[in-house]
Amino acid sequence: MVADRSEVGIAGDRLRGARNDTAAARSDAGGSGTGAEPAQSVRRRPKDRKVQIIRAAARAFSERGYYPVGVDEIAAEVGISGPALYRHFANKYALLVAAAEEGALHLLKVAQAADNPKLEPEARLDALIKAISEHTIDIRREAGLYRWERRYLEADDRARIRKVYDALNATLAEPIAQLRPTAPPADVAMLAAGVLSAIAGISSHRTALATARLLPLLREMSWSILRAELPPAPTEPQPGPVTRGLPVTSKREQLLTEAIRIFGRKGYHEASIEEIGAAVGINASSVYRYFTSKADLLAAAFFRTGDRVAIAITEALAEATSRPDAVRRIAYRQARLTFAMPEIMPVYYAEFSNLPQAEQHKLRAIQRQNVLEWANLLDGDPVEARFRVHAAIAQVIDVGRLTKFDPRPEQLARVCALMEAVLCV
């Protein structure tokens, strides 16, 4: 992937105006550049400036996405100029890599520091869950970066960071295997991924809950997962892509389907109208007969996904014989919907900032209502119920990635078992 040249272009200011860059550097260091001030008034550059920049970038990219965020606004949050930031990072892409990698490494270090192989499995897991939960709460605004913005990482960078998360999963998997010695390796890996997903799920929403209540909730959900009985995994390897049913003939529907797939795979800004049109066999100009712009396509994709989730909930409620039964039915439909088109959730949760403000408000309301419909079926505190719903959705996304979104009934049943665990049904 090519780095964002529009942001790299800011570095040209250093060539066009070296004196301005020098002044910015002096300003960053706390001096006026006149040489008239006493030495003791000069403010030293903080030693952790680079860390400050990385964390500010991680927050911005997590909350608004990679492309909408400018380097200047990251610099401003840290209290430096854009050119001064470029002394630490060559371009915005380098910032993305650093934020994703440092976030992963920091989380792994936290887990490894808390891990004590001499403890019994229960105590060892408790220490890991507590440390990972506390750290995730502390960086909640940053914790969703890799989950959603990994699409913009080049293959080598993504693979390197993935190895860090593999090491994190392995750190958790070891005591899980001790706790459940008869569990197959696939089950142990899924349980580890489920625990990490339940904790990381707090980064995907803004529901507020005091740490004194959130920590016990995360621990409870984690242990519900660790005690869950998973249905048997498929005995045969996952088959190749299988086409089910008949294709739709409507070009508008075909365009919408392909747009969701391409947006989810590459991200909104990396996708082009030409590519979307080519996927259904028409040229770019013909796409505009159905959608006025790429933003119009994105909005349609959001509304379509929201409608699908709402319909799934409505159908589940109509078929249910009890509240717990309705919760299970919604979980199954949510998993089936996502596994049928894995790209749908990255679009639904990670592309909001590319929509007009008015559309963002409408769609946030739709998302919130869909979560509430599900949460209202759960017993206990209503705020905690919303955290549980988001943790269940996270299982579909994160554990789904682990299984490569294998849509066979056996895998869907395994994911649903984890969802039901965090939902306490």
Coordinates of N, CA, C and O in Angstrom, one line a residue, residues 254-404:
Q254 N -26.6 -5.6 -6.8 CA -25.2 -6.2 -7.1 C -24.2 -5.1 -6.7 O -23.2 -5.5 -6.1
L255 N -24.4 -3.9 -7.1 CA -23.4 -2.8 -6.7 C -23.3 -2.6 -5.2 O -22.2 -2.5 -4.7
L256 N -24.4 -2.7 -4.5 CA -24.4 -2.5 -3.1 C -23.7 -3.7 -2.4 O -22.9 -3.4 -1.5
T257 N -23.9 -4.9 -2.9 CA -23.2 -6.0 -2.3 C -21.7 -6.0 -2.5 O -20.9 -6.2 -1.6
E258 N -21.3 -5.7 -3.7 CA -19.9 -5.6 -4.0 C -19.2 -4.4 -3.3 O -18.1 -4.5 -2.9
A259 N -20.0 -3.3 -3.2 CA -19.4 -2.1 -2.5 C -19.1 -2.5 -1.0 O -18.1 -2.1 -0.5
I260 N -20.0 -3.2 -0.4 CA -19.8 -3.6 1.0 C -18.6 -4.5 1.1 O -17.7 -4.3 2.0
R261 N -18.4 -5.4 0.2 CA -17.3 -6.3 0.2 C -16.0 -5.6 0.0 O -15.0 -5.8 0.7
I262 N -16.0 -4.6 -1.0 CA -14.7 -3.9 -1.3 C -14.4 -2.9 -0.2 O -13.3 -2.8 0.2
F263 N -15.4 -2.2 0.3 CA -15.2 -1.3 1.5 C -14.6 -2.0 2.7 O -13.7 -1.6 3.4
G264 N -15.2 -3.2 3.0 CA -14.8 -4.0 4.1 C -13.4 -4.5 4.0 O -12.6 -4.6 5.0
R265 N -13.0 -4.9 2.8 CA -11.7 -5.5 2.5 C -10.6 -4.4 2.5 O -9.5 -4.6 3.0
K266 N -10.9 -3.3 1.8 CA -9.8 -2.4 1.5 C -10.0 -1.0 2.2 O -9.1 -0.3 2.3
G267 N -11.2 -0.8 2.7 CA -11.5 0.5 3.3 C -12.1 1.5 2.3 O -11.8 1.3 1.1
Y268 N -12.9 2.4 2.8 CA -13.6 3.3 1.9 C -12.7 4.1 0.9 O -12.9 4.2 -0.3
H269 N -11.6 4.6 1.5 CA -10.8 5.5 0.7 C -9.9 4.8 -0.3 O -9.5 5.3 -1.4
E270 N -9.7 3.5 -0.1 CA -8.9 2.7 -1.0 C -9.7 2.1 -2.1 O -9.2 1.7 -3.2
A271 N -11.0 2.1 -1.9 CA -12.0 1.6 -3.0 C -12.3 2.7 -4.0 O -12.2 3.9 -3.7
S272 N -12.6 2.3 -5.2 CA -12.9 3.2 -6.2 C -14.2 2.8 -6.9 O -14.6 1.6 -6.9
I273 N -14.9 3.8 -7.5 CA -16.1 3.5 -8.2 C -15.8 2.6 -9.4 O -16.6 1.7 -9.7
E274 N -14.7 2.8 -10.0 CA -14.3 1.9 -11.1 C -14.2 0.5 -10.7 O -14.7 -0.4 -11.4
E275 N -13.6 0.2 -9.6 CA -13.4 -1.1 -9.1 C -14.8 -1.8 -8.7 O -15.1 -2.9 -9.0
I276 N -15.7 -1.0 -8.1 CA -17.0 -1.5 -7.7 C -17.8 -1.8 -8.9 O -18.5 -2.8 -9.0
G277 N -17.7 -0.9 -9.9 CA -18.5 -1.1 -11.2 C -18.0 -2.4 -11.9 O -18.7 -3.2 -12.4
A278 N -16.6 -2.5 -11.9 CA -16.0 -3.7 -12.6 C -16.5 -5.0 -12.0 O -16.6 -6.0 -12.7
A279 N -16.7 -5.0 -10.7 CA -17.1 -6.2 -10.0 C -18.4 -6.7 -10.4 O -18.7 -7.9 -10.3
V280 N -19.3 -5.8 -11.0 CA -20.6 -6.3 -11.5 C -20.7 -6.1 -13.0 O -21.8 -6.3 -13.6
G281 N -19.5 -5.8 -13.6 CA -19.5 -5.8 -15.1 C -20.0 -4.6 -15.8 O -20.4 -4.6 -16.9
I282 N -19.9 -3.4 -15.1 CA -20.3 -2.2 -15.7 C -19.2 -1.1 -15.5 O -18.3 -1.3 -14.6
N283 N -19.2 -0.1 -16.3 CA -18.2 1.0 -16.1 C -18.6 2.0 -15.1 O -19.7 2.0 -14.6
A284 N -17.6 2.8 -14.7 CA -17.9 3.8 -13.6 C -19.0 4.7 -13.9 O -19.9 5.0 -13.0
S285 N -19.2 5.2 -15.1 CA -20.3 6.1 -15.5 C -21.6 5.5 -15.3 O -22.6 6.1 -14.9
S286 N -21.7 4.2 -15.5 CA -23.0 3.5 -15.3 C -23.3 3.3 -13.9 O -24.5 3.2 -13.5
V287 N -22.3 3.3 -13.0 CA -22.6 3.2 -11.5 C -23.4 4.4 -11.1 O -24.3 4.3 -10.2
Y288 N -23.2 5.6 -11.7 CA -23.8 6.8 -11.2 C -25.3 6.8 -11.7 O -26.0 7.7 -11.2
R289 N -25.7 5.9 -12.4 CA -27.2 5.7 -12.7 C -27.9 5.2 -11.5 O -29.1 5.5 -11.4
Y290 N -27.2 4.5 -10.6 CA -27.8 3.9 -9.4 C -27.5 4.6 -8.1 O -28.3 4.7 -7.2
F291 N -26.3 5.2 -8.1 CA -25.8 5.9 -6.9 C -25.1 7.2 -7.3 O -24.3 7.2 -8.2
T292 N -25.4 8.3 -6.6 CA -24.9 9.6 -7.1 C -23.4 9.8 -6.8 O -22.7 10.6 -7.4
S293 N -22.9 9.0 -5.8 CA -21.5 9.1 -5.4 C -21.0 7.9 -4.6 O -21.9 7.1 -4.3
K294 N -19.7 7.9 -4.4 CA -19.2 6.8 -3.5 C -19.8 6.9 -2.1 O -20.1 5.9 -1.4
A295 N -19.9 8.2 -1.6 CA -20.5 8.4 -0.3 C -21.9 7.9 -0.2 O -22.4 7.4 0.8
D296 N -22.7 8.1 -1.3 CA -24.0 7.6 -1.4 C -24.1 6.1 -1.3 O -24.9 5.5 -0.6
L297 N -23.1 5.4 -1.9 CA -23.0 4.0 -1.8 C -22.7 3.5 -0.4 O -23.3 2.6 0.1
L298 N -21.8 4.3 0.3 CA -21.4 3.9 1.6 C -22.6 4.1 2.6 O -22.9 3.2 3.4
A299 N -23.4 5.2 2.4 CA -24.6 5.4 3.2 C -25.6 4.3 3.0 O -26.2 3.8 4.0
A300 N -25.8 3.9 1.8 CA -26.7 2.8 1.4 C -26.3 1.5 2.1 O -27.1 0.7 2.6
A301 N -24.9 1.3 2.1 CA -24.4 0.1 2.7 C -24.7 0.1 4.2 O -25.1 -0.9 4.8
F302 N -24.5 1.2 4.9 CA -24.8 1.4 6.3 C -26.3 1.1 6.6 O -26.7 0.3 7.5
F303 N -27.2 1.7 5.8 CA -28.6 1.6 6.1 C -29.0 0.1 5.8 O -29.9 -0.4 6.5
R304 N -28.5 -0.5 4.8 CA -28.8 -1.9 4.5 C -28.4 -2.8 5.6 O -29.2 -3.7 6.0
T305 N -27.2 -2.6 6.1 CA -26.7 -3.4 7.2 C -27.6 -3.2 8.5 O -28.0 -4.2 9.2
G306 N -27.9 -2.0 8.8 CA -28.7 -1.7 9.9 C -30.1 -2.4 9.8 O -30.7 -2.9 10.7
D307 N -30.7 -2.3 8.6 CA -31.9 -3.0 8.3 C -31.9 -4.5 8.5 O -32.8 -5.1 9.0
R308 N -30.8 -5.1 8.0 CA -30.6 -6.5 8.1 C -30.6 -6.9 9.6 O -31.2 -7.9 10.0
V309 N -29.8 -6.2 10.4 CA -29.7 -6.5 11.8 C -31.1 -6.3 12.5 O -31.5 -7.2 13.3
A310 N -31.8 -5.2 12.1 CA -33.1 -5.0 12.7 C -34.1 -6.1 12.4 O -34.9 -6.5 13.2
I311 N -34.1 -6.5 11.1 CA -34.9 -7.6 10.7 C -34.6 -8.9 11.4 O -35.5 -9.6 11.8
A312 N -33.3 -9.2 11.6 CA -32.9 -10.4 12.3 C -33.5 -10.4 13.7 O -33.9 -11.4 14.2
I313 N -33.4 -9.2 14.4 CA -33.9 -9.1 15.7 C -35.4 -9.3 15.7 O -36.0 -10.0 16.6
T314 N -36.1 -8.7 14.8 CA -37.6 -8.8 14.7 C -38.0 -10.2 14.5 O -39.0 -10.7 15.2
E315 N -37.3 -10.9 13.6 CA -37.7 -12.3 13.3 C -37.4 -13.2 14.6 O -38.2 -14.1 14.9
A316 N -36.3 -12.9 15.3 CA -36.0 -13.7 16.4 C -37.0 -13.5 17.5 O -37.5 -14.4 18.2
L317 N -37.5 -12.3 17.7 CA -38.5 -12.0 18.7 C -39.8 -12.6 18.4 O -40.5 -13.1 19.3
A318 N -40.1 -12.7 17.1 CA -41.4 -13.3 16.7 C -41.4 -14.8 16.9 O -42.5 -15.4 17.1
E319 N -40.3 -15.4 16.8 CA -40.2 -16.9 16.9 C -39.9 -17.3 18.3 O -40.1 -18.5 18.6
A320 N -39.5 -16.4 19.2 CA -39.0 -16.8 20.5 C -40.2 -17.2 21.4 O -41.3 -16.8 21.3
T321 N -39.8 -18.2 22.3 CA -40.8 -18.6 23.3 C -40.5 -18.0 24.7 O -41.3 -18.2 25.6
S322 N -39.4 -17.4 24.8 CA -39.0 -16.8 26.1 C -37.9 -15.7 25.8 O -37.4 -15.7 24.7
R323 N -37.6 -14.9 26.8 CA -36.6 -13.9 26.7 C -35.2 -14.6 26.4 O -34.5 -14.2 25.5
P324 N -34.8 -15.6 27.2 CA -33.5 -16.2 26.9 C -33.5 -16.9 25.5 O -32.5 -16.8 24.8
D325 N -34.6 -17.4 25.1 CA -34.7 -18.0 23.7 C -34.5 -16.9 22.7 O -33.8 -17.1 21.6
A326 N -35.1 -15.7 22.9 CA -34.9 -14.6 22.0 C -33.5 -14.2 21.9 O -32.9 -13.9 20.8
V327 N -32.8 -14.1 23.0 CA -31.4 -13.8 23.1 C -30.6 -14.7 22.2 O -29.7 -14.3 21.4
R328 N -30.8 -16.0 22.4 CA -30.1 -17.0 21.6 C -30.3 -16.9 20.1 O -29.4 -17.0 19.3
R329 N -31.6 -16.7 19.8 CA -31.9 -16.6 18.4 C -31.3 -15.3 17.7 O -30.8 -15.4 16.6
I330 N -31.2 -14.2 18.4 CA -30.6 -13.0 17.9 C -29.1 -13.3 17.7 O -28.5 -12.9 16.7
A331 N -28.5 -14.0 18.7 CA -27.1 -14.3 18.6 C -26.8 -15.1 17.4 O -25.8 -14.8 16.6
Y332 N -27.6 -16.1 17.1 CA -27.4 -17.0 15.9 C -27.5 -16.2 14.7 O -26.7 -16.3 13.7
R333 N -28.5 -15.3 14.6 CA -28.7 -14.5 13.4 C -27.6 -13.6 13.1 O -27.2 -13.3 12.0
Q334 N -27.1 -13.0 14.2 CA -26.0 -12.0 14.1 C -24.8 -12.7 13.6 O -24.1 -12.2 12.7
A335 N -24.5 -13.9 14.1 CA -23.4 -14.7 13.6 C -23.5 -15.1 12.2 O -22.6 -15.0 11.4
R336 N -24.7 -15.6 11.8 CA -24.9 -16.1 10.5 C -24.8 -14.9 9.5 O -24.2 -15.1 8.4
L337 N -25.4 -13.7 9.8 CA -25.3 -12.6 9.0 C -23.8 -12.2 8.7 O -23.4 -11.9 7.6
T338 N -23.0 -12.1 9.8 CA -21.6 -11.7 9.6 C -20.8 -12.8 8.9 O -20.0 -12.4 8.0
F339 N -21.0 -14.0 9.2 CA -20.3 -15.1 8.5 C -20.6 -15.2 7.0 O -19.8 -15.6 6.2
A340 N -21.8 -14.8 6.7 CA -22.2 -14.8 5.2 C -21.5 -13.7 4.4 O -21.2 -13.9 3.3
M341 N -21.2 -12.6 5.1 CA -20.5 -11.5 4.5 C -19.6 -10.9 5.5 O -19.9 -9.9 6.1
P342 N -18.4 -11.5 5.7 CA -17.5 -11.0 6.8 C -17.1 -9.5 6.7 O -16.8 -8.9 7.7
E343 N -17.2 -9.0 5.5 CA -16.8 -7.5 5.3 C -17.8 -6.6 5.9 O -17.5 -5.4 6.0
I344 N -19.0 -7.1 6.2 CA -20.1 -6.2 6.6 C -19.8 -5.4 7.9 O -20.2 -4.3 8.0
M345 N -19.2 -6.1 8.9 CA -19.0 -5.4 10.2 C -17.9 -4.4 10.2 O -18.1 -3.3 10.8
P346 N -16.8 -4.6 9.5 CA -15.9 -3.5 9.4 C -16.5 -2.2 8.8 O -16.1 -1.1 9.2
V347 N -17.3 -2.4 7.8 CA -18.0 -1.2 7.2 C -19.0 -0.6 8.2 O -19.0 0.6 8.5
Y348 N -19.8 -1.5 8.9 CA -20.8 -1.0 9.8 C -20.2 -0.3 11.0 O -20.9 0.6 11.5
Y349 N -19.0 -0.7 11.4 CA -18.5 -0.1 12.7 C -17.3 0.9 12.5 O -17.0 1.6 13.4
A350 N -16.7 0.8 11.3 CA -15.4 1.5 11.1 C -15.4 2.6 10.1 O -14.4 3.3 9.9
E351 N -16.5 2.8 9.4 CA -16.5 3.8 8.3 C -17.4 5.1 8.6 O -17.7 5.8 7.7
F352 N -17.8 5.2 9.8 CA -18.7 6.3 10.2 C -18.2 7.7 9.8 O -18.9 8.6 9.3
S353 N -16.9 7.9 10.0 CA -16.3 9.2 9.8 C -16.4 9.7 8.3 O -16.1 10.8 8.0
N354 N -16.6 8.7 7.4 CA -16.7 9.1 6.0 C -18.1 9.4 5.5 O -18.3 9.7 4.3
L355 N -19.0 9.5 6.4 CA -20.4 9.9 6.1 C -20.6 11.3 6.5 O -20.0 11.8 7.4
P356 N -21.6 12.0 5.9 CA -22.0 13.3 6.3 C -22.5 13.3 7.8 O -23.0 12.2 8.2
Q357 N -22.3 14.4 8.5 CA -22.7 14.4 9.9 C -24.1 14.0 10.1 O -24.4 13.2 11.1
A358 N -25.0 14.5 9.3 CA -26.4 14.1 9.5 C -26.7 12.6 9.4 O -27.5 12.0 10.2
E359 N -26.0 12.0 8.4 CA -26.1 10.5 8.3 C -25.5 9.8 9.5 O -26.1 8.8 9.9
Q360 N -24.5 10.3 10.0 CA -23.8 9.7 11.2 C -24.8 9.7 12.3 O -24.9 8.6 13.0
H361 N -25.5 10.8 12.6 CA -26.5 10.8 13.7 C -27.6 9.8 13.5 O -28.0 9.1 14.4
K362 N -28.1 9.7 12.2 CA -29.2 8.7 12.0 C -28.7 7.3 12.2 O -29.4 6.5 12.8
L363 N -27.6 7.0 11.7 CA -27.1 5.6 11.8 C -26.7 5.3 13.2 O -26.8 4.1 13.6
R364 N -26.1 6.2 13.9 CA -25.8 5.9 15.3 C -27.1 5.6 16.1 O -27.1 4.7 16.9
A365 N -28.1 6.3 15.8 CA -29.4 6.0 16.4 C -29.9 4.6 16.1 O -30.4 3.9 16.9
I366 N -29.7 4.2 14.8 CA -30.1 2.8 14.4 C -29.3 1.8 15.1 O -29.8 0.8 15.6
Q367 N -28.0 2.0 15.1 CA -27.1 1.0 15.8 C -27.5 0.9 17.3 O -27.6 -0.2 17.9
R368 N -27.7 2.1 17.9 CA -28.0 2.1 19.4 C -29.3 1.3 19.6 O -29.4 0.6 20.6
Q369 N -30.3 1.6 18.8 CA -31.6 0.9 19.0 C -31.5 -0.6 18.8 O -32.1 -1.4 19.6
N370 N -30.7 -1.0 17.8 CA -30.5 -2.5 17.6 C -29.8 -3.1 18.9 O -30.2 -4.2 19.3
V371 N -28.9 -2.4 19.4 CA -28.2 -3.0 20.6 C -29.2 -3.0 21.8 O -29.3 -4.0 22.6
L372 N -30.0 -1.9 22.0 CA -30.9 -1.9 23.1 C -32.0 -2.9 23.0 O -32.4 -3.5 24.0
E373 N -32.5 -3.2 21.8 CA -33.5 -4.3 21.6 C -33.0 -5.6 22.2 O -33.7 -6.4 22.8
W374 N -31.7 -5.9 21.9 CA -31.1 -7.1 22.4 C -30.8 -7.0 23.9 O -31.1 -7.9 24.7
A375 N -30.2 -5.9 24.3 CA -29.9 -5.7 25.7 C -31.1 -5.7 26.7 O -31.0 -6.2 27.8
N376 N -32.2 -5.2 26.2 CA -33.4 -5.2 27.0 C -34.0 -6.6 27.4 O -34.8 -6.7 28.2
L377 N -33.5 -7.6 26.6 CA -33.9 -9.0 26.9 C -33.1 -9.6 28.0 O -33.5 -10.7 28.5
L378 N -32.0 -9.0 28.4 CA -31.1 -9.6 29.4 C -31.5 -9.1 30.8 O -32.0 -8.0 31.0
D379 N -31.3 -10.0 31.8 CA -31.5 -9.7 33.2 C -30.4 -8.8 33.7 O -29.3 -8.8 33.1
G380 N -30.6 -8.2 34.8 CA -29.6 -7.4 35.5 C -29.5 -6.0 35.1 O -30.5 -5.4 34.5
D381 N -28.4 -5.3 35.4 CA -28.3 -3.9 35.2 C -28.3 -3.6 33.7 O -27.6 -4.3 32.9
P382 N -29.1 -2.6 33.3 CA -29.3 -2.3 31.8 C -28.0 -1.8 31.2 O -27.7 -2.1 30.0
V383 N -27.1 -1.1 31.9 CA -25.9 -0.6 31.3 C -24.9 -1.8 31.1 O -24.3 -1.9 30.1
E384 N -24.8 -2.6 32.1 CA -24.0 -3.8 32.0 C -24.5 -4.7 30.8 O -23.7 -5.4 30.1
A385 N -25.8 -4.7 30.6 CA -26.4 -5.5 29.6 C -25.9 -5.1 28.2 O -25.6 -5.9 27.3
R386 N -25.7 -3.8 28.0 CA -25.2 -3.2 26.8 C -23.8 -3.6 26.6 O -23.3 -4.0 25.5
F387 N -23.0 -3.7 27.7 CA -21.6 -4.1 27.5 C -21.6 -5.6 27.1 O -20.7 -6.0 26.3
R388 N -22.5 -6.4 27.6 CA -22.6 -7.8 27.3 C -22.9 -8.0 25.8 O -22.3 -8.8 25.1
V389 N -23.8 -7.2 25.3 CA -24.2 -7.3 23.9 C -23.0 -6.9 23.0 O -22.7 -7.6 22.0
H390 N -22.3 -5.9 23.3 CA -21.1 -5.5 22.5 C -20.1 -6.6 22.6 O -19.4 -6.8 21.6
A391 N -19.9 -7.2 23.8 CA -19.0 -8.3 23.9 C -19.4 -9.5 23.0 O -18.5 -10.2 22.5
A392 N -20.7 -9.8 22.9 CA -21.2 -10.8 22.1 C -20.9 -10.5 20.6 O -20.5 -11.4 19.8
I393 N -21.1 -9.3 20.2 CA -20.8 -8.9 18.8 C -19.3 -9.0 18.5 O -18.9 -9.5 17.5
A394 N -18.5 -8.7 19.5 CA -17.1 -8.8 19.4 C -16.7 -10.3 19.1 O -15.7 -10.6 18.4
Q395 N -17.4 -11.2 19.8 CA -17.0 -12.6 19.5 C -17.2 -13.0 18.1 O -16.4 -13.7 17.5
V396 N -18.3 -12.5 17.5 CA -18.5 -12.8 16.0 C -17.4 -12.3 15.2 O -16.9 -13.0 14.3
I397 N -16.9 -11.1 15.5 CA -15.9 -10.5 14.6 C -14.5 -11.1 14.9 O -13.9 -11.5 13.9
D398 N -14.1 -11.2 16.1 CA -12.8 -11.6 16.4 C -12.6 -13.1 16.3 O -11.6 -13.6 15.7
V399 N -13.5 -13.9 16.9 CA -13.4 -15.3 16.8 C -13.8 -15.8 15.4 O -13.2 -16.8 14.9
G400 N -14.6 -15.0 14.7 CA -14.9 -15.3 13.3 C -13.6 -15.2 12.5 O -13.4 -16.0 11.6
R401 N -12.8 -14.2 12.7 CA -11.5 -14.1 12.0 C -10.6 -15.3 12.3 O -9.9 -15.7 11.4
L402 N -10.6 -15.7 13.6 CA -9.8 -16.9 13.9 C -10.2 -18.1 13.1 O -9.4 -18.9 12.7
T403 N -11.5 -18.3 12.9 CA -12.0 -19.4 12.1 C -12.2 -19.1 10.6 O -12.7 -20.0 9.9
K404 N -11.7 -18.0 10.2 CA -11.7 -17.5 8.8 C -13.2 -17.5 8.3 O -13.5 -17.8 7.2

